[in-house]
Short mmCIF file of C-alpha atoms in Angstrom, two decimals:
data_model
loop_
_atom_site.label_atom_id
_atom_site.label_comp_id
_atom_site.label_asym_id
_atom_site.label_seq_id
_atom_site.Cartn_x
_atom_site.Cartn_y
_atom_site.Cartn_z
CA UNK W 3 78.54 -20.87 -80.34
CA UNK W 4 75.81 -23.35 -82.24
CA UNK W 5 73.11 -21.83 -84.27
CA UNK W 6 70.18 -23.94 -84.50
CA UNK W 7 67.64 -24.01 -87.00
CA UNK W 8 69.99 -23.92 -89.99
CA UNK W 9 69.08 -23.16 -93.68
CA UNK W 10 71.59 -22.69 -96.64
CA UNK W 11 72.24 -18.89 -95.85
CA UNK W 12 73.57 -19.67 -91.93
CA UNK W 13 76.80 -20.15 -90.87
CA UNK W 14 78.12 -22.32 -87.93
CA UNK W 15 80.40 -20.57 -85.87
CA UNK W 16 82.02 -23.45 -84.06
CA UNK W 17 84.43 -25.68 -85.85
CA UNK W 18 83.90 -29.22 -85.80
CA UNK W 19 86.16 -30.35 -83.17
CA UNK W 20 85.21 -27.64 -81.07
CA UNK W 21 81.11 -29.47 -81.30
CA UNK W 22 82.58 -33.14 -80.66
CA UNK W 23 84.31 -31.73 -78.11
CA UNK W 24 81.11 -30.45 -76.02
CA UNK W 25 78.76 -32.55 -74.24
CA UNK W 26 76.01 -34.42 -76.20
CA UNK W 27 72.62 -34.23 -75.29
CA UNK W 28 71.36 -36.93 -72.78
CA UNK W 29 67.58 -37.87 -71.71
CA UNK W 30 65.42 -37.28 -68.37
CA UNK W 31 66.46 -39.66 -65.49
CA UNK W 32 63.54 -41.25 -65.56
CA UNK W 33 63.69 -41.85 -69.41
CA UNK W 34 67.01 -44.10 -68.99
CA UNK W 35 67.18 -47.24 -70.50
CA UNK W 36 67.18 -49.83 -68.10
CA UNK W 37 66.17 -53.35 -67.65
CA UNK W 38 62.42 -54.72 -67.75
CA UNK W 39 61.99 -51.40 -69.45
CA UNK W 40 58.11 -51.01 -70.49
CA UNK W 41 58.15 -51.17 -74.31
CA UNK W 42 56.14 -48.10 -75.15
CA UNK W 43 58.84 -46.33 -72.69
CA UNK W 44 61.30 -47.70 -74.41
CA UNK W 45 59.81 -46.28 -77.44
CA UNK W 46 59.25 -42.64 -76.29
CA UNK W 47 62.85 -42.67 -75.27
CA UNK W 48 64.54 -43.65 -77.93
CA UNK W 49 62.68 -41.42 -80.23
CA UNK W 50 63.72 -38.67 -78.30
CA UNK W 51 67.27 -39.64 -77.96
CA UNK W 52 67.43 -40.37 -82.13
CA UNK W 53 65.97 -36.48 -82.72
CA UNK W 54 68.67 -35.18 -80.65
CA UNK W 55 71.27 -36.67 -82.19
CA UNK W 56 70.17 -36.29 -85.56
CA UNK W 57 69.80 -32.50 -85.17
CA UNK W 58 73.40 -32.38 -83.53
CA UNK W 59 74.85 -34.22 -86.61
CA UNK W 60 73.38 -32.06 -89.11
CA UNK W 61 74.75 -29.05 -87.23
CA UNK W 62 78.29 -30.80 -87.35
CA UNK W 63 77.84 -31.78 -91.23
CA UNK W 64 77.19 -28.12 -91.85
CA UNK W 65 80.45 -26.60 -89.60
CA UNK W 66 82.61 -29.40 -91.79
CA UNK W 67 80.65 -27.36 -95.24
CA UNK W 68 81.32 -23.90 -93.75
CA UNK W 69 84.83 -24.39 -92.38
CA UNK W 70 85.83 -25.86 -95.37
CA UNK W 71 87.12 -29.30 -93.99
CA UNK W 72 85.60 -31.44 -97.11
CA UNK W 73 89.27 -33.38 -96.86
CA UNK W 74 88.62 -34.49 -93.30
CA UNK W 75 85.14 -35.17 -93.49
CA UNK W 76 85.53 -39.03 -93.34
CA UNK W 77 87.53 -38.82 -90.43
CA UNK W 78 85.55 -36.26 -88.81
CA UNK W 79 82.14 -38.09 -89.18
CA UNK W 80 83.96 -41.63 -87.64
CA UNK W 81 84.52 -39.53 -84.83
CA UNK W 82 81.16 -38.13 -84.47
CA UNK W 83 79.76 -41.71 -84.95
CA UNK W 84 81.64 -42.98 -82.06
CA UNK W 85 80.40 -39.67 -80.13
CA UNK W 86 76.73 -41.10 -80.76
CA UNK W 87 77.62 -44.09 -79.14
CA UNK W 88 79.23 -43.07 -76.25
CA UNK W 89 75.96 -40.87 -75.91
CA UNK W 90 73.88 -44.11 -76.10
CA UNK W 91 75.57 -45.76 -73.40
CA UNK W 92 75.65 -42.68 -71.32
CA UNK W 93 71.55 -42.89 -71.53
CA UNK W 94 71.75 -46.44 -70.46
CA UNK W 95 71.59 -47.15 -66.40
CA UNK W 96 74.33 -48.95 -64.56
CA UNK W 97 72.64 -52.30 -64.51
CA UNK W 98 71.52 -51.80 -68.04
CA UNK W 99 75.57 -51.72 -68.64
CA UNK W 100 76.53 -54.37 -66.17
CA UNK W 101 74.20 -56.96 -68.25
CA UNK W 102 74.87 -55.82 -71.88
CA UNK W 103 78.12 -53.33 -71.75
CA UNK W 104 80.45 -55.58 -73.40
CA UNK W 105 77.79 -56.20 -76.56
CA UNK W 106 77.30 -52.62 -76.92
CA UNK W 107 81.29 -51.94 -77.11
CA UNK W 108 81.73 -53.55 -80.41
CA UNK W 109 79.46 -51.19 -82.39
CA UNK W 110 80.68 -48.87 -84.79
CA UNK W 111 77.45 -46.47 -85.42
CA UNK W 112 74.79 -45.26 -83.33
CA UNK W 113 72.21 -46.94 -85.86
CA UNK W 114 73.87 -50.37 -84.62
CA UNK W 115 73.11 -49.27 -81.28
CA UNK W 116 69.55 -48.79 -81.42
CA UNK W 117 69.11 -51.76 -83.27
CA UNK W 118 70.46 -53.78 -80.45
CA UNK W 119 68.12 -51.99 -77.92
CA UNK W 120 65.07 -52.74 -80.11
CA UNK W 121 66.08 -56.04 -80.09
CA UNK W 122 66.40 -56.47 -76.74
CA UNK W 123 63.40 -54.40 -75.80
CA UNK W 124 61.30 -55.39 -79.01
CA UNK W 125 59.13 -53.21 -81.10
CA UNK W 126 55.19 -53.37 -80.81
CA UNK W 127 52.66 -53.17 -83.61
CA UNK W 128 49.60 -51.67 -83.85
CA UNK W 129 47.70 -55.33 -82.19
CA UNK W 130 50.32 -55.77 -80.11
CA UNK W 131 49.73 -52.05 -78.29
CA UNK W 132 46.31 -52.58 -78.44
CA UNK W 133 46.72 -55.85 -76.53
CA UNK W 134 49.15 -54.36 -74.17
CA UNK W 135 46.25 -51.50 -73.60
CA UNK W 136 43.73 -53.95 -72.66
CA UNK W 137 45.34 -56.03 -70.22
CA UNK W 138 47.08 -52.72 -68.63
CA UNK W 139 43.36 -51.10 -68.50
CA UNK W 140 42.16 -55.03 -66.88
CA UNK W 141 44.60 -54.40 -64.18
CA UNK W 142 44.13 -50.65 -63.83
CA UNK W 143 42.05 -49.42 -60.50
CA UNK W 144 42.34 -46.36 -58.33
CA UNK W 145 45.24 -45.79 -55.59
CA UNK W 146 42.82 -45.49 -53.15
CA UNK W 147 45.59 -46.18 -50.53
CA UNK W 148 47.03 -42.55 -51.91
CA UNK W 149 43.84 -40.75 -52.04
CA UNK W 150 44.30 -40.44 -55.73
CA UNK W 151 41.33 -38.02 -56.97
CA UNK W 152 38.57 -39.95 -59.52
CA UNK W 153 39.85 -37.16 -62.01
CA UNK W 154 43.19 -38.01 -62.33
CA UNK W 155 41.80 -41.65 -61.93
CA UNK W 156 39.39 -41.11 -64.98
CA UNK W 157 42.55 -39.48 -67.07
CA UNK W 158 44.12 -42.54 -66.55
CA UNK W 159 41.79 -44.47 -68.13
CA UNK W 160 41.20 -42.11 -71.15
CA UNK W 161 44.59 -42.60 -72.16
CA UNK W 162 44.46 -46.36 -71.98
CA UNK W 163 40.99 -45.91 -73.80
CA UNK W 164 42.67 -43.97 -76.58
CA UNK W 165 45.36 -46.64 -77.66
CA UNK W 166 42.64 -49.58 -77.75
CA UNK W 167 40.33 -47.77 -80.07
CA UNK W 168 40.24 -44.59 -82.26
CA UNK W 169 36.48 -44.25 -82.20
CA UNK W 170 35.51 -41.43 -79.98
CA UNK W 171 32.07 -43.46 -79.02
CA UNK W 172 33.90 -46.54 -78.51
CA UNK W 173 36.75 -44.96 -76.35
CA UNK W 174 33.46 -43.12 -74.32
CA UNK W 175 31.74 -46.96 -73.62
CA UNK W 176 35.07 -48.19 -72.27
CA UNK W 177 36.08 -45.66 -69.92
CA UNK W 178 32.26 -45.12 -68.88
CA UNK W 179 32.40 -48.95 -67.87
CA UNK W 180 35.69 -48.80 -66.44
CA UNK W 181 35.17 -46.24 -64.12
CA UNK W 182 31.78 -47.52 -63.37
CA UNK W 183 33.50 -51.11 -62.63
CA UNK W 184 36.29 -49.63 -60.22
CA UNK W 185 33.48 -47.54 -57.75
CA UNK W 186 33.44 -48.35 -54.13
CA UNK W 187 29.92 -49.79 -53.06
CA UNK W 188 29.58 -46.83 -50.84
CA UNK W 189 30.49 -44.32 -53.07
CA UNK W 190 27.83 -45.96 -55.54
CA UNK W 191 25.31 -45.54 -52.42
CA UNK W 192 26.95 -42.21 -51.70
CA UNK W 193 25.58 -41.35 -55.53
CA UNK W 194 22.58 -42.88 -55.63
CA UNK W 195 21.05 -41.17 -52.31
CA UNK W 196 22.35 -37.83 -53.73
CA UNK W 197 20.43 -38.61 -57.18
CA UNK W 198 23.85 -38.80 -59.38
CA UNK W 199 23.59 -42.22 -60.31
CA UNK W 200 22.31 -41.56 -63.70
CA UNK W 201 24.64 -38.54 -64.12
CA UNK W 202 27.87 -38.96 -66.93
CA UNK W 203 31.08 -39.66 -66.18
CA UNK W 204 32.52 -36.33 -65.84
CA UNK W 205 29.47 -35.20 -63.71
CA UNK W 206 29.79 -38.02 -61.22
CA UNK W 207 33.88 -37.33 -61.02
CA UNK W 208 33.35 -34.00 -60.03
CA UNK W 209 30.55 -34.35 -57.72
CA UNK W 210 32.74 -37.12 -55.89
CA UNK W 211 35.75 -34.81 -55.56
CA UNK W 212 33.92 -31.85 -54.32
CA UNK W 213 32.39 -34.15 -52.14
CA UNK W 214 36.02 -35.27 -50.86
CA UNK W 215 35.10 -38.89 -51.44
CA UNK W 216 38.46 -39.88 -52.79
CA UNK W 217 39.68 -39.59 -48.73
CA UNK W 218 39.85 -42.98 -47.13
CA UNK W 219 40.47 -43.08 -43.19
CA UNK W 220 43.23 -45.67 -41.98
CA UNK W 221 41.79 -46.53 -39.11
CA UNK W 222 44.53 -49.48 -38.46
CA UNK W 223 47.30 -46.58 -38.44
CA UNK W 224 45.86 -45.30 -35.18
CA UNK W 225 47.65 -46.32 -32.08
CA UNK W 226 45.60 -48.54 -29.75
CA UNK W 227 46.34 -45.83 -26.81
CA UNK W 228 45.34 -43.11 -29.14
CA UNK W 229 41.97 -45.17 -30.13
CA UNK W 230 39.89 -43.24 -27.16
CA UNK W 231 41.09 -39.88 -27.55
CA UNK W 232 41.10 -40.02 -31.36
CA UNK W 233 37.00 -40.50 -31.54
CA UNK W 234 36.94 -38.35 -28.40
CA UNK W 235 38.14 -35.07 -30.71
CA UNK W 236 36.24 -36.02 -33.46
CA UNK W 237 32.96 -36.10 -31.55
CA UNK W 238 34.18 -33.01 -29.87
CA UNK W 239 34.59 -31.30 -33.22
CA UNK W 240 31.47 -32.88 -34.62
CA UNK W 241 29.68 -31.67 -31.82
CA UNK W 242 31.36 -27.98 -31.95
CA UNK W 243 30.37 -27.78 -35.32
CA UNK W 244 26.87 -29.01 -34.73
CA UNK W 245 26.49 -26.87 -32.27
CA UNK W 246 28.00 -23.45 -34.29
CA UNK W 247 25.82 -24.44 -37.04
CA UNK W 248 22.49 -24.44 -34.65
CA UNK W 249 23.66 -20.87 -33.16
CA UNK W 250 23.81 -19.65 -36.41
CA UNK W 251 20.72 -20.42 -37.37
CA UNK W 252 19.11 -19.38 -34.19
CA UNK W 253 20.00 -16.24 -34.85
CA UNK W 254 18.84 -16.25 -38.03
CA UNK W 255 15.52 -17.70 -37.63
CA UNK W 256 15.08 -15.14 -34.49
CA UNK W 257 15.68 -12.12 -36.60
CA UNK W 258 13.34 -13.62 -39.20
CA UNK W 259 10.61 -14.07 -36.44
CA UNK W 260 11.38 -10.32 -34.88
CA UNK W 261 10.84 -8.89 -39.11
CA UNK W 262 7.90 -10.99 -39.04
CA UNK W 263 6.02 -9.74 -35.92
CA UNK W 264 6.60 -6.36 -36.62
CA UNK W 265 5.39 -6.84 -40.19
CA UNK W 266 2.18 -8.78 -38.37
CA UNK W 267 1.59 -6.54 -35.93
CA UNK W 268 1.60 -3.40 -38.69
CA UNK W 269 -0.70 -5.12 -40.62
CA UNK W 270 -3.29 -6.23 -37.59
CA UNK W 271 -3.25 -2.53 -36.62
CA UNK W 272 -4.18 -1.30 -40.08
CA UNK W 273 -6.65 -3.74 -40.21
CA UNK W 274 -8.37 -2.83 -37.12
CA UNK W 275 -8.02 1.04 -38.37
CA UNK W 276 -9.84 -0.13 -41.23
CA UNK W 277 -12.55 -2.31 -39.64
CA UNK W 278 -13.24 0.31 -36.81
CA UNK W 279 -13.59 2.89 -39.54
CA UNK W 280 -15.80 0.55 -41.55
CA UNK W 281 -18.25 -0.07 -38.65
CA UNK W 282 -18.44 3.83 -37.95
CA UNK W 283 -19.38 4.53 -41.13
CA UNK W 284 -22.15 1.51 -40.86
CA UNK W 285 -23.39 2.91 -37.76
CA UNK W 286 -23.99 6.37 -38.87
CA UNK W 287 -26.05 4.88 -42.11
CA UNK W 288 -28.01 3.03 -39.83
CA UNK W 289 -28.76 6.24 -37.64
CA UNK W 290 -29.48 8.38 -40.22
CA UNK W 291 -31.69 5.47 -41.75
CA UNK W 292 -33.35 5.33 -38.25
CA UNK W 293 -34.07 8.99 -38.13
CA UNK W 294 -35.77 9.11 -41.47
CA UNK W 295 -38.11 6.00 -41.02
CA UNK W 296 -38.96 7.84 -37.25
CA UNK W 297 -39.70 10.98 -38.80
CA UNK W 298 -42.15 9.05 -41.74
CA UNK W 299 -45.91 8.14 -40.36
CA UNK W 300 -46.26 4.56 -39.15
CA UNK W 301 -49.01 4.36 -42.54
CA UNK W 302 -49.77 7.11 -44.94
CA UNK W 303 -53.28 7.74 -45.59
CA UNK W 304 -53.79 6.51 -49.14
CA UNK W 305 -52.15 3.05 -47.52
CA UNK W 306 -54.45 2.94 -44.45
CA UNK W 307 -57.00 0.58 -46.77
CA UNK W 308 -54.33 -1.71 -47.65
CA UNK W 309 -53.34 -2.06 -43.93
CA UNK W 310 -56.96 -2.84 -43.45
CA UNK W 311 -57.50 -5.24 -46.28
CA UNK W 312 -54.58 -6.81 -44.62
CA UNK W 313 -56.20 -8.14 -41.58
CA UNK W 314 -58.98 -9.33 -43.06
CA UNK W 315 -59.91 -12.54 -44.86
CA UNK W 316 -57.74 -13.77 -47.92
CA UNK W 317 -59.52 -15.35 -50.72
CA UNK W 318 -58.02 -18.88 -50.88
CA UNK W 319 -55.79 -19.63 -53.98
CA UNK W 320 -54.64 -15.92 -53.51
CA UNK W 321 -51.65 -14.45 -53.24
CA UNK W 322 -51.27 -11.35 -50.14
CA UNK W 323 -50.65 -8.38 -52.17
CA UNK W 324 -47.07 -7.24 -51.42
CA UNK W 325 -46.18 -3.92 -49.13
CA UNK W 326 -45.40 -0.98 -50.87
CA UNK W 327 -41.57 -0.07 -50.87
CA UNK W 328 -39.81 2.86 -51.68
CA UNK W 329 -36.43 2.13 -53.42
CA UNK W 330 -35.41 6.12 -52.61
CA UNK W 331 -35.66 6.23 -49.38
CA UNK W 332 -35.69 2.66 -48.29
CA UNK W 333 -39.39 2.74 -46.02
CA UNK W 334 -42.37 0.73 -46.55
CA UNK W 335 -45.80 2.32 -48.09
CA UNK W 336 -45.01 3.73 -50.90
CA UNK W 337 -43.58 3.82 -54.13
CA UNK W 338 -40.45 5.86 -55.39
CA UNK W 339 -42.75 8.09 -57.82
CA UNK W 340 -44.77 9.61 -54.74
CA UNK W 341 -41.63 9.51 -52.05
CA UNK W 342 -41.88 12.46 -49.51
CA UNK W 343 -38.59 12.94 -50.09
CA UNK W 344 -37.89 12.77 -54.17
CA UNK W 345 -38.13 16.29 -55.94
CA UNK W 346 -39.68 16.85 -59.14
CA UNK W 347 -37.57 18.83 -61.72
CA UNK W 348 -40.42 20.58 -63.40
CA UNK W 349 -41.98 22.16 -60.30
CA UNK W 350 -39.11 21.61 -58.04
CA UNK W 351 -41.39 20.37 -55.10
CA UNK W 352 -40.94 17.55 -53.18
CA UNK W 353 -43.32 14.45 -53.16
CA UNK W 354 -43.62 13.29 -57.02
CA UNK W 355 -41.74 12.97 -60.06
CA UNK W 356 -41.98 15.32 -63.14
CA UNK W 357 -44.06 12.93 -65.07
CA UNK W 358 -47.08 13.18 -62.39
CA UNK W 359 -46.34 16.74 -62.00
CA UNK W 360 -49.60 18.83 -62.51
CA UNK W 361 -47.40 22.01 -64.10
CA UNK W 362 -46.47 19.73 -66.59
CA UNK W 363 -50.22 18.60 -67.18
CA UNK W 364 -51.76 21.91 -66.47
CA UNK W 365 -49.19 24.37 -66.75
CA UNK W 366 -49.76 25.41 -62.72
CA UNK W 367 -47.40 24.52 -59.97
CA UNK W 368 -49.17 21.86 -57.39
CA UNK W 369 -47.57 20.76 -54.28
CA UNK W 370 -46.77 17.39 -53.69
CA UNK W 371 -49.65 16.51 -51.09
CA UNK W 372 -52.56 17.36 -54.00
CA UNK W 373 -51.09 13.55 -55.00
CA UNK W 374 -51.64 11.77 -52.29
CA UNK W 375 -55.72 10.79 -53.02
CA UNK W 376 -54.77 10.01 -56.80
CA UNK W 377 -52.44 7.41 -55.14
CA UNK W 378 -54.48 6.14 -52.78
CA UNK W 379 -57.10 5.43 -55.03
CA UNK W 380 -54.78 3.78 -57.35
CA UNK W 381 -53.60 1.01 -54.34
CA UNK W 382 -56.73 0.58 -53.16
CA UNK W 383 -58.65 0.18 -56.21
CA UNK W 384 -59.54 -3.57 -56.98
CA UNK W 385 -57.35 -5.35 -59.47
CA UNK W 386 -60.13 -5.90 -61.86
CA UNK W 387 -60.14 -2.73 -62.36
#
């Protein structure tokens, strides 16, 4: 068993020959070296394979030291290098080995093998990577024929923009411009109709994916014999969905209408009861006032002269005198001070108030009828007096 994460206190259990006998690490099948391999893919695969071989070499050297094989170190290391070269060859495709197998057979170290691979695929500088990324971005489009989602297309744009510029604002500008450039006219109109044309790119992507705008209909795939049946089924399905929604909406509106009618019926009944109660109270009040007016004389004695004056000739430029009105009982012909229904708080009799009470002036009780001559004289006296 080989122990990884070595330090000065750990010990490798396997002997060097056992390590050489076991298989060396390999790459993922998609990472194998192949003809016309993109430079960025070669760099990723090359670095991964170098790291694996380097880790295994450290374990191998530690095994030589732990098992006291220093005398055989040179020979063992040569064997390791040959195994490492075979490891590099095994991580190349058969097409690549058909083209460059003879050249790779003469290498003595794995470093020579990697240098040869770099001479074939080349190494990129930062400027070369940026230029290549700009070309890739120019040719990048959404895979609409495969119904690629807008979120995945946005991630591909962002990965390329990260190579072009390290500035966040510049990357965001590149992503927004290229995404808007690749939007179909129908989706642009769809965003404009729904008020999303001015939203951010992330919001637009989420909205389009939620509405399944990434799907495309391949009408050419429909056979001519099934053309009418396809649209008939589609139309029937749409109509069924429409009628189902209409029925559900009708049930909901019917329920709401029933509840509204019940509420309005209860409200109308309550208002009618309140109106009837108000009218009954008003009629009772009018009847009581009418009964009181009928019980009063048509014209009190002290106001008879006033009535006669009303029938006589009125001097020119003179206003006709106002008819007395009692605010206590609501009838004409007298004032509150001498109202027959008002009670004196001095003598407790009706027909006058306390300030006109004879008991208050003379110290003796006086009935309300004793005040009528005085009141008559006051109303019939001329204004100049």
